Each structure stands twice: as structure tokens, then as C-alpha cells.
XYZ file of C-alpha atoms in Angstrom:
449
model
C 235.958 83.161 108.773
C 238.119 82.855 105.673
C 236.406 81.042 102.848
C 237.055 80.591 99.127
C 233.783 81.981 97.821
C 234.008 82.508 94.098
C 231.856 83.749 91.262
C 230.056 81.313 88.955
C 232.623 81.886 86.205
C 235.467 81.145 88.681
C 237.402 84.051 87.211
C 239.082 86.000 88.670
C 240.165 84.008 91.712
C 240.442 86.242 94.762
C 241.084 86.047 98.495
C 238.302 87.452 100.651
C 236.800 86.749 104.045
C 233.211 85.684 104.647
C 230.864 86.596 107.488
C 227.391 85.026 107.628
C 224.263 87.090 108.261
C 221.529 85.136 110.055
C 218.978 87.502 111.578
C 217.386 90.510 109.894
C 217.030 92.285 113.232
C 220.748 92.342 114.020
C 223.036 95.287 113.162
C 225.914 94.804 110.780
C 228.945 93.383 112.601
C 231.742 95.810 113.419
C 235.485 95.400 112.965
C 235.391 93.209 109.871
C 238.354 93.234 107.513
C 238.355 95.665 104.596
C 235.317 96.861 102.638
C 232.037 94.937 102.816
C 229.846 93.389 100.121
C 226.687 91.231 100.284
C 227.095 87.759 98.762
C 224.060 85.621 97.891
C 224.427 82.365 96.012
C 227.535 83.344 94.008
C 225.740 83.074 90.669
C 227.088 86.314 89.269
C 229.497 85.287 86.510
C 232.227 87.892 86.932
C 233.608 89.981 89.757
C 230.570 91.987 90.869
C 230.130 89.494 93.768
C 233.829 89.490 94.708
C 235.579 91.671 97.242
C 239.338 90.895 97.278
C 240.966 91.937 100.521
C 237.588 92.646 102.081
C 234.674 90.771 103.645
C 231.604 89.364 101.933
C 228.429 89.223 104.029
C 226.818 85.918 103.080
C 223.017 85.957 103.056
C 222.259 82.239 102.680
C 221.135 82.214 106.341
C 218.459 84.818 105.639
C 216.231 82.145 104.133
C 212.837 82.525 105.828
C 209.461 83.224 104.299
C 207.720 86.081 106.114
C 204.332 85.981 104.434
C 202.371 84.821 101.404
C 198.848 85.732 100.370
C 197.542 83.004 98.007
C 194.682 85.283 96.999
C 196.824 88.180 95.762
C 200.159 86.447 95.059
C 202.105 88.908 97.231
C 205.116 87.169 98.774
C 207.387 88.523 101.514
C 210.672 86.752 102.237
C 214.185 87.309 103.496
C 216.827 88.184 100.951
C 218.584 84.795 101.047
C 215.510 82.873 99.884
C 216.181 81.461 96.420
C 213.900 81.506 93.406
C 213.763 77.715 93.676
C 212.401 78.080 97.225
C 209.685 80.416 95.934
C 208.728 78.047 93.121
C 208.337 75.167 95.579
C 206.092 77.279 97.786
C 203.978 79.023 95.175
C 203.562 76.963 92.013
C 201.262 74.352 93.521
C 199.077 77.264 94.709
C 198.794 78.661 91.175
C 201.505 81.330 91.271
C 204.753 81.728 89.355
C 207.699 84.118 89.305
C 206.883 87.272 87.339
C 210.378 87.225 85.834
C 213.062 84.569 86.096
C 216.628 84.350 84.813
C 218.066 81.144 83.342
C 218.802 79.666 86.767
C 216.523 79.256 89.770
C 219.509 78.994 92.136
C 219.785 82.739 92.745
C 218.705 84.576 95.868
C 215.980 87.209 95.935
C 218.547 89.756 97.113
C 220.805 88.875 94.184
C 217.904 89.087 91.726
C 217.173 92.627 92.960
C 220.811 93.733 93.127
C 221.324 92.686 89.502
C 217.774 93.509 88.342
C 217.702 90.232 86.433
C 215.643 89.647 83.318
C 214.203 86.632 81.555
C 212.551 85.291 78.433
C 209.534 87.553 78.945
C 211.303 90.898 79.114
C 209.316 92.126 76.101
C 206.136 91.664 78.185
C 207.090 92.008 81.870
C 210.359 93.933 81.972
C 212.850 93.163 84.745
C 212.515 91.463 88.140
C 212.799 94.822 89.886
C 209.556 96.040 88.331
C 207.718 93.448 90.443
C 209.415 94.228 93.761
C 206.885 96.178 95.825
C 209.113 96.921 98.823
C 212.354 95.904 100.505
C 214.369 96.879 103.574
C 217.933 98.147 103.195
C 220.477 98.086 106.039
C 223.321 100.596 105.834
C 226.681 100.362 107.564
C 225.785 103.339 109.799
C 222.875 101.332 111.197
C 220.095 103.062 109.244
C 217.231 100.872 108.056
C 215.297 102.101 105.032
C 212.063 100.585 103.775
C 212.139 101.355 100.058
C 209.377 101.284 97.454
C 208.383 103.318 94.383
C 206.762 105.819 96.784
C 208.827 105.480 100.008
C 212.539 106.296 99.868
C 212.073 106.055 96.117
C 215.600 107.318 95.385
C 217.092 104.482 97.438
C 214.713 102.062 95.715
C 216.036 103.164 92.296
C 219.666 103.022 93.422
C 219.426 99.573 95.042
C 217.589 97.779 92.215
C 220.437 96.885 89.900
C 222.829 98.495 92.392
C 225.129 95.452 92.609
C 224.939 95.266 96.404
C 226.810 98.542 96.836
C 224.091 100.556 98.588
C 223.857 98.266 101.652
C 222.380 94.901 102.556
C 218.856 94.019 101.365
C 217.253 92.230 104.325
C 213.835 91.255 102.997
C 211.625 91.971 100.016
C 207.991 91.908 98.973
C 207.403 90.537 95.470
C 204.265 90.358 93.344
C 203.992 86.891 91.735
C 201.997 86.141 88.566
C 199.100 83.759 88.102
C 199.422 80.464 86.277
C 196.992 77.603 85.850
C 199.380 74.640 85.899
C 203.159 74.031 85.751
C 203.287 73.433 81.989
C 204.483 75.478 79.028
C 203.279 75.107 75.452
C 206.484 75.424 73.432
C 207.341 75.895 69.758
C 210.789 75.660 68.180
C 211.607 77.491 64.938
C 214.935 76.975 63.161
C 216.313 80.036 61.375
C 219.023 80.022 58.730
C 220.850 83.247 59.617
C 220.635 86.489 61.573
C 217.901 87.893 59.324
C 215.891 84.779 60.125
C 216.171 85.548 63.844
C 214.730 89.025 63.429
C 211.901 87.651 61.304
C 211.079 84.987 63.921
C 211.125 87.614 66.680
C 208.819 89.924 64.722
C 206.358 87.056 64.223
C 206.482 85.824 67.829
C 206.785 88.594 70.411
C 203.152 89.684 70.134
C 201.699 86.195 70.687
C 204.202 84.525 73.006
C 205.131 85.547 76.546
C 208.473 83.749 76.478
C 210.901 84.051 73.568
C 214.622 83.389 73.223
C 217.011 82.046 70.595
C 220.105 79.860 70.610
C 222.710 80.818 68.010
C 225.468 78.722 66.462
C 228.259 81.261 66.903
C 230.676 79.206 64.765
C 228.591 79.509 61.607
C 229.868 81.940 58.969
C 228.976 83.385 55.576
C 225.357 82.912 54.535
C 224.759 80.886 57.706
C 226.062 83.580 60.045
C 223.765 83.704 63.040
C 221.788 80.543 62.270
C 220.000 79.056 65.225
C 216.835 77.969 66.946
C 214.032 80.194 68.163
C 212.188 78.967 71.258
C 208.828 80.472 72.189
C 206.164 79.500 74.676
C 203.142 80.375 76.790
C 201.753 79.014 80.035
C 199.436 76.099 79.275
C 195.683 76.758 79.634
C 193.470 75.128 82.323
C 192.577 72.030 80.262
C 196.051 70.681 81.114
C 195.641 71.146 84.889
C 194.966 67.473 85.550
C 198.223 66.190 84.031
C 200.351 64.420 86.671
C 203.805 65.757 87.475
C 206.832 63.626 86.677
C 208.665 62.395 89.773
C 211.834 64.179 88.636
C 210.029 67.492 89.007
C 209.124 66.778 92.618
C 212.563 65.745 93.870
C 215.069 68.218 95.315
C 217.978 65.874 94.511
C 217.403 65.223 90.835
C 219.826 65.931 88.006
C 223.374 65.124 87.080
C 226.461 66.735 88.540
C 229.930 67.490 87.181
C 232.140 65.961 89.900
C 235.461 67.586 88.951
C 237.084 70.129 86.641
C 237.234 68.723 83.118
C 240.589 68.916 81.288
C 240.802 71.992 79.074
C 241.353 69.920 75.900
C 237.814 68.486 76.132
C 236.343 71.868 75.220
C 237.645 73.145 71.913
C 236.439 74.382 68.564
C 235.925 70.837 67.227
C 233.850 69.598 70.169
C 231.751 72.762 70.198
C 231.222 72.523 66.425
C 230.089 68.914 66.830
C 227.743 69.886 69.659
C 226.285 72.769 67.664
C 225.660 70.578 64.611
C 223.946 67.905 66.705
C 221.897 70.414 68.707
C 220.738 72.299 65.636
C 219.967 69.115 63.696
C 218.087 67.443 66.540
C 215.865 70.444 67.213
C 215.118 70.951 63.515
C 213.433 67.551 63.493
C 210.742 68.740 65.878
C 210.334 72.180 64.343
C 206.850 73.539 63.830
C 205.236 71.178 66.354
C 203.827 72.595 69.562
C 204.532 70.416 72.550
C 203.888 70.537 76.263
C 206.802 70.743 78.690
C 207.203 71.322 82.410
C 208.370 74.806 83.354
C 211.587 73.466 84.886
C 213.367 72.251 81.695
C 211.885 75.161 79.742
C 213.303 77.876 81.990
C 216.245 76.119 83.651
C 217.863 73.588 81.283
C 221.344 74.184 82.717
C 220.176 73.697 86.311
C 219.684 69.980 85.563
C 223.492 69.623 85.536
C 224.813 70.776 88.892
C 228.218 72.491 88.942
C 228.185 72.724 85.148
C 230.723 75.537 85.402
C 233.353 72.818 85.929
C 233.169 71.790 82.279
C 235.334 74.847 81.523
C 238.208 73.521 83.617
C 240.276 75.022 86.396
C 240.820 78.354 84.627
C 237.116 79.034 84.613
C 235.145 80.886 81.977
C 233.889 84.339 81.117
C 230.531 85.452 79.837
C 229.981 88.423 77.601
C 226.487 89.886 77.443
C 225.659 93.096 75.652
C 222.590 94.957 74.449
C 222.520 97.278 71.440
C 219.667 99.545 70.306
C 217.113 98.137 67.862
C 218.072 100.672 65.191
C 221.605 99.256 64.894
C 220.958 95.784 66.271
C 221.330 93.883 62.998
C 224.624 95.475 61.998
C 226.213 95.351 65.442
C 225.202 91.731 66.053
C 226.527 90.755 62.625
C 229.896 92.334 63.396
C 230.027 90.700 66.840
C 229.259 87.255 65.425
C 231.798 87.723 62.626
C 234.500 88.637 65.128
C 233.678 85.627 67.295
C 233.768 83.260 64.326
C 237.076 84.773 63.137
C 238.601 84.455 66.624
C 238.137 80.665 66.473
C 237.159 80.777 70.145
C 234.174 78.526 70.691
C 231.066 79.129 72.797
C 228.534 76.450 73.675
C 226.095 78.997 74.953
C 225.078 81.837 72.665
C 221.691 83.313 73.505
C 219.991 86.028 71.465
C 216.852 87.942 72.415
C 215.031 91.218 71.863
C 214.369 93.337 74.954
C 211.089 95.234 75.157
C 210.422 98.862 75.993
C 209.261 98.491 79.620
C 211.527 100.838 81.604
C 213.702 99.253 84.276
C 213.421 100.830 87.733
C 217.118 100.856 88.664
C 219.695 103.535 87.951
C 222.168 100.824 86.901
C 219.697 98.351 85.380
C 221.165 96.703 82.311
C 218.052 95.850 80.213
C 216.838 98.520 77.805
C 215.112 98.438 74.411
C 217.312 96.580 71.956
C 218.869 93.249 71.042
C 220.880 91.312 73.610
C 223.445 88.573 73.061
C 225.060 86.413 75.774
C 227.999 84.064 75.202
C 230.211 81.857 77.384
C 233.901 81.390 76.595
C 236.448 79.172 78.318
C 239.197 81.294 79.813
C 242.013 81.013 77.261
C 243.918 83.950 78.707
C 244.992 86.799 76.417
C 243.139 85.395 73.370
C 239.868 85.608 75.254
C 240.636 89.028 76.730
C 241.478 90.459 73.287
C 238.192 89.164 71.888
C 236.267 90.704 74.787
C 238.029 94.005 74.150
C 236.865 93.920 70.514
C 233.280 92.940 71.401
C 233.158 95.675 74.013
C 234.323 98.283 71.496
C 231.666 97.229 68.966
C 229.017 97.444 71.684
C 230.192 100.837 72.861
C 230.295 102.303 69.340
C 226.771 100.988 68.714
C 225.504 102.893 71.739
C 224.918 99.711 73.725
C 225.839 98.400 77.163
C 227.645 95.458 78.790
C 225.947 93.551 81.638
C 227.748 94.026 85.005
C 226.356 90.781 86.492
C 228.088 88.804 83.744
C 231.208 90.903 83.411
C 234.805 90.408 84.494
C 236.623 92.567 81.945
C 234.641 95.751 81.211
C 236.775 98.860 80.933
C 235.921 102.078 82.815
C 235.231 103.892 79.527
C 232.601 101.328 78.548
C 231.001 101.378 81.980
C 230.643 105.157 81.880
C 229.140 104.984 78.391
C 226.821 102.085 79.270
C 225.403 103.641 82.426
C 225.057 107.412 82.075
C 223.330 107.625 85.475
C 226.369 106.277 87.331
C 227.065 109.746 88.767
C 223.626 109.860 90.373
C 224.028 106.254 91.566
C 227.426 106.852 93.190
C 225.849 109.169 95.772
C 224.003 106.170 97.244
C 226.971 103.806 97.522
C 227.590 102.901 101.162
C 231.064 104.244 102.109
C 231.879 100.931 103.812
C 230.929 98.843 100.752
C 232.850 98.001 97.594
C 233.538 95.169 95.130
C 236.190 94.073 92.666
C 233.887 95.185 89.843
C 233.256 98.624 91.301
C 236.935 99.333 91.917
C 237.802 98.162 88.398
C 235.227 100.183 86.478
C 235.858 103.238 88.632
C 239.563 102.948 87.892
C 240.381 102.650 91.594
C 242.624 99.604 91.128
C 244.581 101.297 88.343
C 244.994 104.431 90.438
C 246.247 102.392 93.384
C 248.739 100.549 91.175
C 250.080 103.825 89.788
C 250.815 105.231 93.235
């Protein structure tokens, strides 16, 4: 079956074939075209979920729950189950995801393969830390149940392994307790980058969830100004509050019906948005308020197909992490280069990672400061900026996030992930991806021949 499955950033556009997986007990199909790659919900931003010239094994059909213990919070499900599915099953029984990224529309297999992180990394680490077991299917037919104590080397290679070690069939995840679906949230405006670090120092010890939005167009004394959001799960006295109908419907939210023209997203419109967003949220600063978990964790999910606002050329996201010791200087240089480039980003998210070690050989999170930004694809102007941001990150001893990446150079990948040599031994010989071939230099080598 040929199908135009793309990444969330819709860049690069590739031609690949799709083959659905439906039953966990079946062997991998034989005779498929080119190399293989698992494909979940297509929420990876760059090319780590793309396999040009090959076949992607779609896991949306592996969507069954296999077990849930409401006493312990241990959940077992197939790899195609989404985080949204888990929330609908578990939250009304007093359980929540231990770690969640900024969208609930990702599969469990994708969350493991990218070892995703969330607003509580400084407390809970990555998603992979809460995966008790999973089963991996290799192209030679082997089935490996992996855990921290059983096939532990395969466990470490597959968490954050970008789907290259085989197909994850099912997983067992430890959920976390919560009393009700509400979050007590504070918002703190900060005037510049120093203000962010001060807000983080004052918040991380008392708040489970912390993250900041940054106005990446601000310059001079206002460089790095933004809003610091922090929150905790609401205590039991709020248990009796009724849920809004919008939080019970599966069909709620707006949708972007078509690709917006590229002229609608420019420096002026982003500057206007940033000024309004910053000004509006300053009005409510310093006041704790109660909000449902859905808008707190997943504000972008309320607008379906929001990636269309970037137009037909798509967009790219850059996310890096730099060590705490150099975080202030490196982030200042990155923000200065973005402001000077006159390329605008609606989304600029800043956060401090904690020290909890990630279990995967290729896991991206590590102690430091992380910044994520979206840019409309403006061709060479955007690529040149990414090259500069990547160099600053590399020289600071940091790393670029593979799940968000579509441009990382092999040199940066090698520097970002020093355990890549150990990881490569676990890559299934029948599996590959556009990302893997690019960062390994395979595409360049093929072009030179």
C-alpha cells in the first residue's frame, strides 16, 4: 500500500510505502520494499519517522489495552495505543501519565522510541524511566521481552532508539496517582533571560510542572523575556468539581481546514501575537488558578492540524539542550542569533532539565537548559539559521533532539550522542530511516558514488 505518510513538520516530503501491523502475534511480513521502520502517529517533527524508498510499518492497528490494575496503576497496552487513550481509561480511576509531552496524540511505542519528556522532567525524568517492560520484534523473527533486568541491553538501546532496533509490540507502564483532573497553576512574567533562571530557581523545588514561553523577537535588555508557567496537581478538596463538557467530548476543538498562505505568518504577525500573549498573561500574574489538565498540558491539541498554519512548505523545529554551567551564555547567543535572523517563531519553549538519568543510549534529555522553537520553512534562510544554532549548541557541549530534527549534521549527532557506537550494534539490519541515513552520512556517501 502506497501512502503519503508524513512527519508533523511536513518537511522533508518523501515517498515511502506503508504496511499496517494489526496483531502482536504475527511475524513481520516478508518481501516488503526497501528498509523497514515503525510508524506510530507521525508526531515526530522531522525525518526520524520517515523512510524514503522503504516501507513504514504503521502501528495504529495495535491499539488494544491488555491489562490495568487500578490498585497499583500498572498499565499494559499495545504499542499503537495513544496517550489520549490512556488518559480516557485511567484519569477517572485516579491515575495519570507519569510523564507527558506537549501532545497527547502520540503512541506509546513512539513515546518509548523517542524517550519523550515533559514539564516535570526535573522531578520524574523521561517517559522511559516509567516503562517496566516491553516486547521487541526483530526482523529475524526473534521476540525479546525487555526490562531493566531482562535483556537490559536491548531495553537501553530501544528506549530513545528511534524505532531502529525493531518493532515495539506492547509495553507495561507505571502510571502516577492523582486525586482529580485539575492543576493549580501560577504564571510569572519575567523581563529577560536572567529573570527566567531566577523564576526556575524559585519554582523547581515546589512545583512538579514548570515551563516557560519566550518572546524570541525581543532584543537588548528584553532579550529572553517571557512567561513562566508552574503547577501542581490539585489536592482532594477539589475532587467534587464537575468536569466541563468540552473535556468529556472526543470531538471538541477547532481545526485548521487547509494550508494557510505563507504571507499570513511573518515577523509582524508573530510580533503582534507575542505582544498580545505576553500582555494578556501579565494581567493574571501572581494569581493561582485552577485549570483542567487538558489545556494545561496540551494547549496546541485544541487546534487540530495546527501544523497547517505554516503553509504547504511545512515547518522545522529546533530543540537543543546545553549544560547548566554554560546555559545562560549559550541561550543568550542562540536568542540573539534568532532575533538577528528576523525569522519569527510563535513557539519558543524554555525549561531546565533535572538530573534524573535517562535509560536510553540515545535519550536526548540530560541535565541542562533546553530550548525548543518552531520556524516556518523559508528555505535556505531557515537552514542557515539552524546551522548556526547547531554550531552554538555543539560548542557548548550540548545536544540536538532527534525527534524534532530534520537538519542535524553527522558531526553534531556524533558529539551529541557519544554512545552511538554502542547503540549501532543493536540496530536491526533490515531497519533504517531518513534521519539515520543522514546523520550516519549514508546519503552523502551514496551521492558521492
